[in-house]
Tab-separated table of C-alpha atoms in Angstrom:
chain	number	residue	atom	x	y	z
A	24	UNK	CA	8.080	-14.978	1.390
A	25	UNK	CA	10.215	-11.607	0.854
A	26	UNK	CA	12.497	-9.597	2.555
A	27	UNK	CA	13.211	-5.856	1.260
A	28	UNK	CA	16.065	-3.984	2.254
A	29	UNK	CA	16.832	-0.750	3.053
A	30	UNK	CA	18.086	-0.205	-0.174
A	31	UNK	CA	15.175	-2.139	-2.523
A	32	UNK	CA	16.180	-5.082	-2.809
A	33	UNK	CA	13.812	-7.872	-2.545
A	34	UNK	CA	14.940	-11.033	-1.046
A	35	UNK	CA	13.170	-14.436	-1.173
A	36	UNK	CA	13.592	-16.554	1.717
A	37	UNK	CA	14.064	-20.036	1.016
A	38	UNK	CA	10.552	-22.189	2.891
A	39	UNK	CA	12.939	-24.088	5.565
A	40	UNK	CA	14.337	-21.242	6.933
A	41	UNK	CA	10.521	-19.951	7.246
A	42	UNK	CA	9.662	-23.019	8.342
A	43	UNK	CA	12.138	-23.085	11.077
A	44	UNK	CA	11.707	-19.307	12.432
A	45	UNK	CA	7.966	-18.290	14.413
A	46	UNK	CA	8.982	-14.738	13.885
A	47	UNK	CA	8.681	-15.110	9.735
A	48	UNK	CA	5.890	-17.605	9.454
A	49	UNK	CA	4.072	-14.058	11.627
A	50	UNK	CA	5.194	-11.931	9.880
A	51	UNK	CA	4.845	-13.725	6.214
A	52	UNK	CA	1.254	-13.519	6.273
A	53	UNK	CA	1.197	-9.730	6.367
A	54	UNK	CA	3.254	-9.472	3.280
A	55	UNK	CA	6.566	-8.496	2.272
A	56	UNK	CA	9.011	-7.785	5.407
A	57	UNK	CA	11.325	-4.880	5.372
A	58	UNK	CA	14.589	-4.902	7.401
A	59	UNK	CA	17.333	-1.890	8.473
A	60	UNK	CA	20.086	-4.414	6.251
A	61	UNK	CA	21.565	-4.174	2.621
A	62	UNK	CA	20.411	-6.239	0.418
A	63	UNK	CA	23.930	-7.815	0.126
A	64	UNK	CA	23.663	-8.341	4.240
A	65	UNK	CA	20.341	-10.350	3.776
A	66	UNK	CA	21.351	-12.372	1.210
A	67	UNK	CA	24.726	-13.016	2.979
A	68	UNK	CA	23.387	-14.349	6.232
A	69	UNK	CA	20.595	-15.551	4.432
A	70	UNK	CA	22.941	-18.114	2.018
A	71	UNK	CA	25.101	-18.379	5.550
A	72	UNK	CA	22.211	-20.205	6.992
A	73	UNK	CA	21.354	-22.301	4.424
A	74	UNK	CA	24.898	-23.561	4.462
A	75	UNK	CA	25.273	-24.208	8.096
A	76	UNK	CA	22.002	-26.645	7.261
A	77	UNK	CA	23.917	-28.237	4.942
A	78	UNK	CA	27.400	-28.733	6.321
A	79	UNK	CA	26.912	-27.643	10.007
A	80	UNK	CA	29.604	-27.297	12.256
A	81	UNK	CA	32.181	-26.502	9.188
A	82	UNK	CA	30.267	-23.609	8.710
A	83	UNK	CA	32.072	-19.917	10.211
A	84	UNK	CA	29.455	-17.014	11.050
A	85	UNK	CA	30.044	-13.345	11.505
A	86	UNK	CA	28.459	-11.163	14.422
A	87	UNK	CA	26.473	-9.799	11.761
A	88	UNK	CA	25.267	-12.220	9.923
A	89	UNK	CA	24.173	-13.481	13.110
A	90	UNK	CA	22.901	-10.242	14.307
A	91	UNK	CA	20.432	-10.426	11.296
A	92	UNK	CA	19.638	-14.430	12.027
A	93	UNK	CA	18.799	-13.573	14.973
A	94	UNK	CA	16.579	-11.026	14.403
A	95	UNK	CA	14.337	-13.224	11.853
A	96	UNK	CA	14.230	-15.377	14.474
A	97	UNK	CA	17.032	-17.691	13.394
A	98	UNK	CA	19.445	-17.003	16.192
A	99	UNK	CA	19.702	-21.513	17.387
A	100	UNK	CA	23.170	-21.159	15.903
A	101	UNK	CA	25.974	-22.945	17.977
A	102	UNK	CA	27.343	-20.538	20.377
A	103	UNK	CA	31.092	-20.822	18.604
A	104	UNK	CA	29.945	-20.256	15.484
A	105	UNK	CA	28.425	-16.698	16.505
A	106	UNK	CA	31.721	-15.738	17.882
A	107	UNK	CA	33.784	-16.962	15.407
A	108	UNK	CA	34.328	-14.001	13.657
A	109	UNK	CA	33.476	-11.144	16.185
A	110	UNK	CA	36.495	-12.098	18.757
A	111	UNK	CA	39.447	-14.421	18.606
A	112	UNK	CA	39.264	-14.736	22.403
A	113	UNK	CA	35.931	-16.612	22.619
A	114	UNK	CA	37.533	-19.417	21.077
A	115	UNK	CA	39.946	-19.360	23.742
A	116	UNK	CA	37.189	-19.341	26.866
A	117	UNK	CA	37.607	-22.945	28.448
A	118	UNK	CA	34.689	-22.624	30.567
A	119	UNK	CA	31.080	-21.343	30.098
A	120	UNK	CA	31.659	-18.956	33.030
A	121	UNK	CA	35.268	-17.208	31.430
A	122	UNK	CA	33.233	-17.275	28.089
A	123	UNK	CA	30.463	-15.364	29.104
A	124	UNK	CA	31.798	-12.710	31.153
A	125	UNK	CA	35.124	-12.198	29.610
A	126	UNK	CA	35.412	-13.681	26.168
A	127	UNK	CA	32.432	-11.840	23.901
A	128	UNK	CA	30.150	-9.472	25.249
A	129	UNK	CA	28.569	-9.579	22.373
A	130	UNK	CA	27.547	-13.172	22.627
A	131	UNK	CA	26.148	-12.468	26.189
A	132	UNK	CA	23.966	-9.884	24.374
A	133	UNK	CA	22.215	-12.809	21.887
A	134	UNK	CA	21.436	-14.690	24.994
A	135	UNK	CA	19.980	-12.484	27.006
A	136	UNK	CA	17.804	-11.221	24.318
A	137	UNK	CA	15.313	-12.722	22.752
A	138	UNK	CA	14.581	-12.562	19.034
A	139	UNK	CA	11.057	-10.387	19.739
A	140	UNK	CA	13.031	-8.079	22.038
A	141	UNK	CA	15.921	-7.121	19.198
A	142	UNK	CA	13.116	-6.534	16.923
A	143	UNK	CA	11.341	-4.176	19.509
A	144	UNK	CA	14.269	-2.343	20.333
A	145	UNK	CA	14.917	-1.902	16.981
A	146	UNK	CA	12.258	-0.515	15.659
A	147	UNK	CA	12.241	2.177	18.681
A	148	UNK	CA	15.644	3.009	17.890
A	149	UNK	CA	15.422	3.698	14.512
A	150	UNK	CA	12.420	6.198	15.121
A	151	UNK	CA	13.174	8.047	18.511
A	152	UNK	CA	16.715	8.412	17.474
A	153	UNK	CA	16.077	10.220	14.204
A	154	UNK	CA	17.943	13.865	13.765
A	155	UNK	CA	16.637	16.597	13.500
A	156	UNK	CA	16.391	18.213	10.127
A	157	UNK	CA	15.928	22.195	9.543
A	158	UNK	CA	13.316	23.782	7.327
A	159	UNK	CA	16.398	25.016	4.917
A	160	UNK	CA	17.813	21.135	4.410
A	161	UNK	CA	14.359	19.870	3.888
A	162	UNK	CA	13.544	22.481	1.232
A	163	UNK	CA	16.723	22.170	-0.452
A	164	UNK	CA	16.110	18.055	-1.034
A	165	UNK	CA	13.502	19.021	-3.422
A	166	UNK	CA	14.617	16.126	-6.082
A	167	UNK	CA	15.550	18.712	-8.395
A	168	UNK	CA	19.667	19.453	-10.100
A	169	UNK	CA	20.796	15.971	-8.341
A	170	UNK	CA	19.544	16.474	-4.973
A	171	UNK	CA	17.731	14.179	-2.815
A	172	UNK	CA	13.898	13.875	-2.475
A	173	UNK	CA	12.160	14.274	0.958
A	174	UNK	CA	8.692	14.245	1.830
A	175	UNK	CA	7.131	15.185	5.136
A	176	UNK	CA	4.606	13.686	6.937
A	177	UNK	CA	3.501	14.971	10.701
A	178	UNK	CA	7.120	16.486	11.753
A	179	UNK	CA	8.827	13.260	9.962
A	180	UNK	CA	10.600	13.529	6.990
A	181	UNK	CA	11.352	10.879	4.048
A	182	UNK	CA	14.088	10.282	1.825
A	183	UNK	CA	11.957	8.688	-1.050
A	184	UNK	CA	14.600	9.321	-3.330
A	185	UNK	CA	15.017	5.618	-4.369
A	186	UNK	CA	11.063	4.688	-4.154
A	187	UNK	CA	10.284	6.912	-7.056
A	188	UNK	CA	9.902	4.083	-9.549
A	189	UNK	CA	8.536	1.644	-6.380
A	190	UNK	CA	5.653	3.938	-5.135
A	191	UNK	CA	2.243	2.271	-6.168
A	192	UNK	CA	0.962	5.201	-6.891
A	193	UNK	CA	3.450	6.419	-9.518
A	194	UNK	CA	6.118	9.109	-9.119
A	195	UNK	CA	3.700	12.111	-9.189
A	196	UNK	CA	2.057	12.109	-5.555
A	197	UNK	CA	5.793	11.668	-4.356
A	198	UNK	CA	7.452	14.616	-6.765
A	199	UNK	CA	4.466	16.950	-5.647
A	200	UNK	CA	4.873	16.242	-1.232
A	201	UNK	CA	8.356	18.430	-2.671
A	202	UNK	CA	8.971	21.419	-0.525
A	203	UNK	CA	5.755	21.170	1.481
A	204	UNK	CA	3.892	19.394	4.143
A	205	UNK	CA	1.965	16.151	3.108
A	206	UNK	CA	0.292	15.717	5.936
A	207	UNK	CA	-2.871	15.635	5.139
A	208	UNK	CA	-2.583	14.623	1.484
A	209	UNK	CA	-0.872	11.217	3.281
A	210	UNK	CA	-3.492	10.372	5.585
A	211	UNK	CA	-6.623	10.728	2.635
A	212	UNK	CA	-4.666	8.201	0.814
A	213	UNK	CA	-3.448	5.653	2.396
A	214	UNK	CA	-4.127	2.738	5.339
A	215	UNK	CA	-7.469	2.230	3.859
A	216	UNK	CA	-6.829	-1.324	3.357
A	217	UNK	CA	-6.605	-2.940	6.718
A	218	UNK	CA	-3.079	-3.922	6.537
A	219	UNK	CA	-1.031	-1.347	7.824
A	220	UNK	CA	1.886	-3.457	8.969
A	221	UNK	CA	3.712	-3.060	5.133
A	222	UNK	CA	2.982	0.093	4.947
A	223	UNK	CA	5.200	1.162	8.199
A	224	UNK	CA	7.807	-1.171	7.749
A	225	UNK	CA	8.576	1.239	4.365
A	226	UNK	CA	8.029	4.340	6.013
A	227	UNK	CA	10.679	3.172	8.562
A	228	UNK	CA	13.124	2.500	6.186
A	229	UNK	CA	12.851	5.710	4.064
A	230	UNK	CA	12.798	7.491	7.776
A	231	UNK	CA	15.706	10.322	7.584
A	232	UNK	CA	14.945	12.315	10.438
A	233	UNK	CA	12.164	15.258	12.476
A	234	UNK	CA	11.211	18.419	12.447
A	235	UNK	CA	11.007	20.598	15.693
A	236	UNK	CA	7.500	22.994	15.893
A	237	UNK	CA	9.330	26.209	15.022
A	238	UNK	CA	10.907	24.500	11.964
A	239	UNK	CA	7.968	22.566	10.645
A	240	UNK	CA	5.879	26.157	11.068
A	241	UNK	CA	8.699	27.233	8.066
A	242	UNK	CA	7.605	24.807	5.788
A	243	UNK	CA	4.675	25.711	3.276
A	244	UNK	CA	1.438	24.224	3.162
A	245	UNK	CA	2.004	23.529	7.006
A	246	UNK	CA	-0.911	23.486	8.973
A	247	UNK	CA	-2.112	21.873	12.797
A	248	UNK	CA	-4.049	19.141	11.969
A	249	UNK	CA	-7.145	17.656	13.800
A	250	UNK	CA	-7.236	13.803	13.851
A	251	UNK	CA	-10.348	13.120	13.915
A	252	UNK	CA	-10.681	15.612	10.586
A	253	UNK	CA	-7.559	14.420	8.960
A	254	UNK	CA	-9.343	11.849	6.585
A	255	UNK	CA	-8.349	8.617	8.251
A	256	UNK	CA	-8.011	9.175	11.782
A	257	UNK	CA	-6.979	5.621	13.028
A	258	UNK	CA	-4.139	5.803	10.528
A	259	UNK	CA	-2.639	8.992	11.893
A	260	UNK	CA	-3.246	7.314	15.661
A	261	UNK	CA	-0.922	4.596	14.323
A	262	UNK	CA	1.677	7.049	12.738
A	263	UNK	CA	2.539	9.480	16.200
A	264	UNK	CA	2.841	6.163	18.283
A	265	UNK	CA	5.061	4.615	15.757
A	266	UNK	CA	7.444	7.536	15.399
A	267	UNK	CA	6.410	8.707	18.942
A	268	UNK	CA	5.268	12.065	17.479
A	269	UNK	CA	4.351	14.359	20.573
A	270	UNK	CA	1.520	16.555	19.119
């Protein structure tokens, strides 16, 4: 299976670390799984893992490598090994109780999280904590003289900048959502195949920020649309609970 990150890479994860994780034999069968990480990050704690199968306790891992591990469902790590580069004084805890409470606080987070909840708070994170952009900085990203390219879908707007060359559809539905809402244009072509679990994983990563009401009225082409008469009104269902879009 394959991992993209937030930056385009695609990352292939070895079968025994699939094998070995609930969370990515899920999530495999809907396709290619994108993640808030570099590409350098996933294929760090990626290769990290692999190693500590191989040589075990020899093996040193940072609180973000773990971090990541954990959140593909890989977080059975030895308890030192997650501290081992995040503080110097959980090595130093000599009982479970010291450890715990006053070595790493960050190791009392992994355990009293589970791997579904990290991914859950996540994703709400990433989309209720989006700023919030003005009509006059989404206008200017119009792709053109060096500047960024952002789209805008239902008060949300997209830095798709670096999915130019990626978009399935080709670069030309993408260079013409420039200095407009595509809205509507969105929802009459897409989420027609079932599957809408790859489709929002992207959109979260190319998430920049929101618009207010009085700023999204600014924007041309804007208009209040009807969900029922938007062309695929599950979709657009899917898309305000996702980014928790009030209408």
């Amino acid at each position: 299976m394959t991992l993209v990150s937030s930056d385009g890479m695609e990352i292939a994860i070895p079968g025994q670390l699939v094998a070995r994780s609930s969370i990515l034999r899920r999530q495999s069968i809907l396709g290619p799984i994108t993640m808030h990480y570099t590409g350098e990050e996933l294929s760090n704690a990626i290769a990290t893992y692999t190693e500590y199968l191989s040589i075990g306790d020899q093996c040193e891992i940072s609180s973000k490598v773990s971090e990541i591990l954990e959140e593909m469902g890989l977080g059975d790590l030895p308890e030192r090994h997650v501290c081992t580069h995040h503080q110097a004084a959980c090595l130093e805890a000599d009982t479970e109780q010291k450890h715990m409470h006053v070595a790493c606080p960050y190791h009392n987070q992994i355990h009293s999280t589970s791997p579904r909840d990290l991914d859950s708070a996540n994703n709400i994170t990433n989309v209720t904590n989006l700023p919030l952009i003005t009509s006059e900085q989404f206008l200017a990203n119009d792709g053109s003289d060096g500047h960024r390219l952002w789209i805008l879908i239902d008060t949300i707007v997209f830095d798709v900048t670096g999915y130019l060359n990626k978009h399935p559809g080709g670069k030309a539905p993408l260079l013409k959502g420039a200095r407009k809402d595509s809205t509507l244009q969105f929802y009459q072509h897409h989420g027609r195949k079932g599957n809408t679990r790859p489709l929002f994983n992207r959109l979260r990563s190319l998430a920049v920020g929101r618009m207010s009401l009085s700023e999204l009225q600014r924007v041309p082409g804007y208009q209040k649309l009807d969900t029922e008469g938007c062309g695929n009104p599950s979709l657009r269902r899917q898309f305000l609970q996702y980014f928790h879009v009030i209408e």
